[in-house]
Coordinates of C-alpha atoms in Angstrom, one line a residue:
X1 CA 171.9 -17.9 106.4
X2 CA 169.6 -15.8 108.3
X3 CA 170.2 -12.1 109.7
X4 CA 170.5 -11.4 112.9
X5 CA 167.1 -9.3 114.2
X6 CA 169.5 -6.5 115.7
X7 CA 170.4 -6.1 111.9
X8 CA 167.2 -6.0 111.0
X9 CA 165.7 -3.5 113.5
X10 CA 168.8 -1.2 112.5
X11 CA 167.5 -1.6 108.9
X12 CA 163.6 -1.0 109.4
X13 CA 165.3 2.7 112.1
X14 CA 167.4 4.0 108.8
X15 CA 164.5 3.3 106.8
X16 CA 162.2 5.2 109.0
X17 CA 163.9 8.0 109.4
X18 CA 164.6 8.5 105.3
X19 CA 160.7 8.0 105.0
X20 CA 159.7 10.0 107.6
X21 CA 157.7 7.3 109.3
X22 CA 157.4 6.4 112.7
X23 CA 159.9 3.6 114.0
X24 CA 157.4 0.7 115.8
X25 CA 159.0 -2.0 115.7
X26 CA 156.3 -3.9 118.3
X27 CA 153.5 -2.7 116.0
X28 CA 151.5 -0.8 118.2
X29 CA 148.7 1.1 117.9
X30 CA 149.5 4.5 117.9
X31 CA 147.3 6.3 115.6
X32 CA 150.1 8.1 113.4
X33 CA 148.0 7.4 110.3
X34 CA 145.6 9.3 111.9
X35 CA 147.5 12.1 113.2
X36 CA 149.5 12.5 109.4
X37 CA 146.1 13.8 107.9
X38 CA 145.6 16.8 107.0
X39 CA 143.3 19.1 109.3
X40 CA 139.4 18.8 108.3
X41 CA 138.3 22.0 110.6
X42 CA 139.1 25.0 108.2
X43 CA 137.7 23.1 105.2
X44 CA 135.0 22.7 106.8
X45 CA 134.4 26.6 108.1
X46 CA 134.7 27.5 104.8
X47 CA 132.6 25.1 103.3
X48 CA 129.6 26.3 105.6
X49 CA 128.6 29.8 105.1
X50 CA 129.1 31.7 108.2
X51 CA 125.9 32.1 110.4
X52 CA 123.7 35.0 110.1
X53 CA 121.9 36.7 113.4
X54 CA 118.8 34.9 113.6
X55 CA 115.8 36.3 115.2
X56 CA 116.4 35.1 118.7
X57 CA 119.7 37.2 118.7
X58 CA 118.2 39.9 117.8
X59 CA 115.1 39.2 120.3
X60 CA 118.3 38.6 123.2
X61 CA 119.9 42.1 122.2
X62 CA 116.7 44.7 121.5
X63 CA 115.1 42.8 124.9
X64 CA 111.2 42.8 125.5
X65 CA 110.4 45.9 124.2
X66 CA 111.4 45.2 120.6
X67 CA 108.5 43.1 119.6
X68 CA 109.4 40.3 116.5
X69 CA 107.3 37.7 114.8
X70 CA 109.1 34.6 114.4
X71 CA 107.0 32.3 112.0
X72 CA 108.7 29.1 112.3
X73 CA 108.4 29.0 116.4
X74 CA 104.7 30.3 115.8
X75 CA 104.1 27.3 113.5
X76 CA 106.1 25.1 116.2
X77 CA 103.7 26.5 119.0
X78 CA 100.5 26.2 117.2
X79 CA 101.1 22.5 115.6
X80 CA 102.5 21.6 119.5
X81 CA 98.9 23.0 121.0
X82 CA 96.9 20.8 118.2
X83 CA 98.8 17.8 119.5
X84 CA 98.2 18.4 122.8
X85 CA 94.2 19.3 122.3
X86 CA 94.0 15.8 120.4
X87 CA 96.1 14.2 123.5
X88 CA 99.1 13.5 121.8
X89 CA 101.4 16.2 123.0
X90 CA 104.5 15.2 125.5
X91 CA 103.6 14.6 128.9
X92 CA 104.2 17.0 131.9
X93 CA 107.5 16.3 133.8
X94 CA 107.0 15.4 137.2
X95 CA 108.3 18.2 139.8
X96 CA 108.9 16.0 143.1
X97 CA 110.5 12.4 143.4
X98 CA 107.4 11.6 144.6
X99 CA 105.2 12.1 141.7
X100 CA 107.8 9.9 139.4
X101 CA 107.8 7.2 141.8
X102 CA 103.8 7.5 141.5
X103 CA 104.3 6.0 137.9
X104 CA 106.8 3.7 138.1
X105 CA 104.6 0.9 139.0
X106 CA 104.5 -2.3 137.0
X107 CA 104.0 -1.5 132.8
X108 CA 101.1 -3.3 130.8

């Protein structure tokens, strides 16, 4: 003898709602699995210490006048100048549509 799917919907609605799930009976896709998670964000922020003014914020706020060494942008600048005495640095970006069309010829 087999139940009548009206029956069966009414069964799977009751039992939804004393579960607290979602009633989809066509199975659809709508990302409640998801959406029951807890939040990730704050555990997150407080896994990460919070950021410290680095020296370009304090360059930004004291302006010119207030002269800082930064060491790691020094190193950055000096190993970018080595590279680019050797021939290996990035190449200069073309101003004009003209000069990229230059060399966009065929490639080797």
């Amino acid at each position: 003898m087999a139940v009548p799917r009206s029956r069966l919907l009414d069964l799977m609605k009751v039992q939804c709602r004393i579960f607290s799930h979602t009633f989809n009976p066509e199975g659809l896709r709508l990302g409640n699995k998801v959406l029951r998670q807890r939040l990730r964000g704050p555990a997150l922020v407080s896994y990460y210490p919070r950021k410290v003014a680095t020296l370009k914020d304090l360059q930004k706020a004291y302006g010119p006048d207030f002269e800082l060494i930064d060491d790691a942008e020094e190193d950055r600048i000096e190993s970018l100048k080595i590279l680019k005495a050797r021939g290996k640095g990035a190449p200069k970006k073309k101003r004009t549509e003209e000069e990229s069309k230059k060399f966009k010829g065929k490639k080797k």
